[in-house]
CSV table of C-alpha atoms in Angstrom, one decimal:
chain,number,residue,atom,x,y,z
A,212,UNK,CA,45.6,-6.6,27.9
A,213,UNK,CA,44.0,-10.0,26.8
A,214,UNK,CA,41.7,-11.7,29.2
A,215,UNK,CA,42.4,-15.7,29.0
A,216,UNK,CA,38.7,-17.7,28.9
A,217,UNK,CA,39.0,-21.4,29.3
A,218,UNK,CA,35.8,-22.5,26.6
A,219,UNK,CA,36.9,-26.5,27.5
A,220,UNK,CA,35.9,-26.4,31.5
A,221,UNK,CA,32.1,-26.5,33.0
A,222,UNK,CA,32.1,-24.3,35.9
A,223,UNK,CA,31.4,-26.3,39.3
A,224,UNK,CA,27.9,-26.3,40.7
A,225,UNK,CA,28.2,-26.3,44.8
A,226,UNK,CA,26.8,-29.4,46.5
A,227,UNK,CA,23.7,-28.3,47.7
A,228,UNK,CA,23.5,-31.0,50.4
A,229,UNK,CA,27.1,-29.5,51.6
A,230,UNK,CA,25.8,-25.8,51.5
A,231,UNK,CA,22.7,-27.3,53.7
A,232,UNK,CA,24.7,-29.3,56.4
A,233,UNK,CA,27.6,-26.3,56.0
A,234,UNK,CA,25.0,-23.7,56.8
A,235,UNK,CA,23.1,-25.9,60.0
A,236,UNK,CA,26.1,-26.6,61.3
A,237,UNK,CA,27.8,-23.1,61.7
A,238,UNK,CA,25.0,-20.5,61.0
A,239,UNK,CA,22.0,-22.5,62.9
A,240,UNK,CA,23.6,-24.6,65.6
A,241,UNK,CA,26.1,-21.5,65.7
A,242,UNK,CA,23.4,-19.3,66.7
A,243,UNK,CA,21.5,-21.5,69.5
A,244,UNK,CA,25.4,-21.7,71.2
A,245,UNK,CA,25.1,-18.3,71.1
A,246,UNK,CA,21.5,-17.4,72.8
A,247,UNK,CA,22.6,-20.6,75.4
A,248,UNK,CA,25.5,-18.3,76.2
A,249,UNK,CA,23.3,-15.0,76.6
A,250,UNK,CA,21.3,-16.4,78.4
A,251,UNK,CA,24.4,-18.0,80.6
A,252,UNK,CA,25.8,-14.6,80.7
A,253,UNK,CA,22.4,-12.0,81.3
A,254,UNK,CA,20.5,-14.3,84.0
A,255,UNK,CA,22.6,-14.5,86.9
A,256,UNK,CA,23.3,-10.4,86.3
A,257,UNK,CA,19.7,-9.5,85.9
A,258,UNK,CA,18.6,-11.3,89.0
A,259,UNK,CA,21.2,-11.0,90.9
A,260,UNK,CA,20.7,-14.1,92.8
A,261,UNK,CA,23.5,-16.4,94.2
A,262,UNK,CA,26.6,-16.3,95.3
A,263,UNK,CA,29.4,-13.7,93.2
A,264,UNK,CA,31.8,-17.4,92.8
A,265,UNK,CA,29.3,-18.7,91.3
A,266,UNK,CA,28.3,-15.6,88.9
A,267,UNK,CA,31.8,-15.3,87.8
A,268,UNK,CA,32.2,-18.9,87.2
A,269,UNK,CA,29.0,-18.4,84.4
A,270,UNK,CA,30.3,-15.1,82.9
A,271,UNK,CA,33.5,-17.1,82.3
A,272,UNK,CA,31.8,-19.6,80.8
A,273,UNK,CA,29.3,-17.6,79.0
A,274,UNK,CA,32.4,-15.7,77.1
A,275,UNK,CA,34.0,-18.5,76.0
A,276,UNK,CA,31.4,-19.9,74.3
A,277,UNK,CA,30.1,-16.4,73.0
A,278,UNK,CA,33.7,-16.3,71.3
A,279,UNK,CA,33.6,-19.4,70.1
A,280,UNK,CA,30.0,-19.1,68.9
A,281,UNK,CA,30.4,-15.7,67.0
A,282,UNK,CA,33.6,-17.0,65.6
A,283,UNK,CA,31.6,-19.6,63.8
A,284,UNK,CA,28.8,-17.9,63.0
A,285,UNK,CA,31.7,-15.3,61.5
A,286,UNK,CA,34.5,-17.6,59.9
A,287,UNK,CA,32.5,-21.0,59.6
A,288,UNK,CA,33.2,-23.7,62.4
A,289,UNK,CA,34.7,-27.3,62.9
A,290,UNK,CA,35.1,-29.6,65.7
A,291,UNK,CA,37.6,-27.5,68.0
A,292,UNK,CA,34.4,-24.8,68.1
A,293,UNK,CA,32.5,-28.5,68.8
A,294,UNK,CA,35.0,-29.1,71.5
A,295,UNK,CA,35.2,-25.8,73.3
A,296,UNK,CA,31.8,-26.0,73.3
A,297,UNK,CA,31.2,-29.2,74.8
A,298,UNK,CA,33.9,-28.9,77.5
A,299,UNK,CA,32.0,-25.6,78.4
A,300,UNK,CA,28.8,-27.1,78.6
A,301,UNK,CA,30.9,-30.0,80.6
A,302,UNK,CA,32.4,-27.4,82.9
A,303,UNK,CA,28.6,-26.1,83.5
A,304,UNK,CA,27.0,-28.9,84.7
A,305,UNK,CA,29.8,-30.3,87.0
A,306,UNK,CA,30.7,-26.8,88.4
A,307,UNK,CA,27.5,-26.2,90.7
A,308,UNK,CA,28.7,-29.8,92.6
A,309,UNK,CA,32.7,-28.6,92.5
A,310,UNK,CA,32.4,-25.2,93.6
A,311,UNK,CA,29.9,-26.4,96.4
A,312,UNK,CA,32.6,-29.3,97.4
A,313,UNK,CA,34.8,-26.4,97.7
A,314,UNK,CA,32.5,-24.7,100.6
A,315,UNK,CA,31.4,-21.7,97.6
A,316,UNK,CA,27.8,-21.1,98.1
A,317,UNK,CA,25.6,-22.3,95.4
A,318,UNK,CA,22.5,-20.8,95.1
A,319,UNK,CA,19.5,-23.9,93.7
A,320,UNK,CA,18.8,-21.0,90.7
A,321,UNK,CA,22.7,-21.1,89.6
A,322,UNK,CA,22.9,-24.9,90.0
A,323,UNK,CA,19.3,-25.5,87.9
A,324,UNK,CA,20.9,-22.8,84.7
A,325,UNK,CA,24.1,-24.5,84.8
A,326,UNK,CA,22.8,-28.0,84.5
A,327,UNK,CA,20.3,-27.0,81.7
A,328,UNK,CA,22.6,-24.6,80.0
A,329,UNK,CA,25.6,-26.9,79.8
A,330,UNK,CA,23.3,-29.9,78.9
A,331,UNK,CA,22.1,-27.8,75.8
A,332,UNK,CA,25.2,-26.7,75.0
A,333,UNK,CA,27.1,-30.4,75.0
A,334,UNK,CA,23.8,-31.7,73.5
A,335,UNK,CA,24.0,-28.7,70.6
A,336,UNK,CA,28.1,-29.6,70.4
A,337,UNK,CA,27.5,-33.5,69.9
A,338,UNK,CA,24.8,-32.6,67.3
A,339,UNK,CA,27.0,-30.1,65.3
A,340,UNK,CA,30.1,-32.7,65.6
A,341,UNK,CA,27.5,-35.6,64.2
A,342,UNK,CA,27.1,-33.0,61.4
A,343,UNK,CA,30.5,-32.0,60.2
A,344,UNK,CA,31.4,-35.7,60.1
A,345,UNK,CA,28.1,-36.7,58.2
A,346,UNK,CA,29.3,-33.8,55.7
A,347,UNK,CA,32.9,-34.7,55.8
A,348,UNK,CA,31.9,-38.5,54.9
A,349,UNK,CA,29.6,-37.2,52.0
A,350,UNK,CA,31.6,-35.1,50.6
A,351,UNK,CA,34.4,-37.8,50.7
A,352,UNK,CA,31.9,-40.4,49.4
A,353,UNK,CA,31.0,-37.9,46.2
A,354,UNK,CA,35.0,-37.0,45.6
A,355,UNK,CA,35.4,-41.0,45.4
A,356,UNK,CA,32.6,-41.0,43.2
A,357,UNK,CA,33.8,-37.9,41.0
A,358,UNK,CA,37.1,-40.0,40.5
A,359,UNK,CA,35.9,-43.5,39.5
A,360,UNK,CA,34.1,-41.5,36.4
């Protein structure tokens, strides 16, 4: 059994600067999405304050973007993670005013962690999103270069 060795080709050295923006944009902001949803999931249930609507309405919340977030931090992420993200954190800061349009008690400590948790986590999704595209554009702007040599 012969083993085939190429001698002619240089074996590719990984971008660094991809490896860097790769590993803050699925391992770092990955892992804030997920504390923000611990937190989103844990606080209601360890205080037990407010209405059960609007604890359900946060451990629904909290699970999506635990899913999405480990599933990044698990298989790498890209802008539907980004999106599901965002739309939670959307959901979060316009559910306190819906659900209390509705006549669903809202109590001021559910309404104060869904503003801040769903501003962190659209904040967290814009900023990963800016980062995939800043590596997608580099990494298009060094195969452009890699081709004109």
């Amino acid at each position: 059994m012969a083993i085939h060795v190429d001698r002619g080709t240089v074996p590719r050295v990984p971008d660094r600067s991809h490896v860097l923006r790769q590993g803050a944009h699925d391992q770092i902001l990955g892992l804030l999405m997920l504390v923000t949803s611990v937190v989103v999931l844990l606080f209601p249930m360890a205080t037990q304050d407010g209405p059960k609507d609007a604890q359900v309405n946060e451990l629904v919340v909290g699970l999506v973007v635990a899913f999405a977030a480990s599933t990044r931090l698990y298989r790498g992420g890209g802008l539907w993670s980004d999106a599901v993200v965002g739309v939670a954190g959307a959901w979060l800061i316009a559910s306190p005013f819906v659900l209390g349009a509705q006549n669903t008690a809202v109590h001021t400590a559910d309404r104060m962690l869904c503003i801040v948790a769903g501003s962190v986590l659209v904040v967290l999704s814009l900023v990963s999103a800016a980062v995939w595209w800043s590596d997608r554009a580099a990494r298009q702007k060094s195969a452009g270069a890699s081709h004109r040599e």
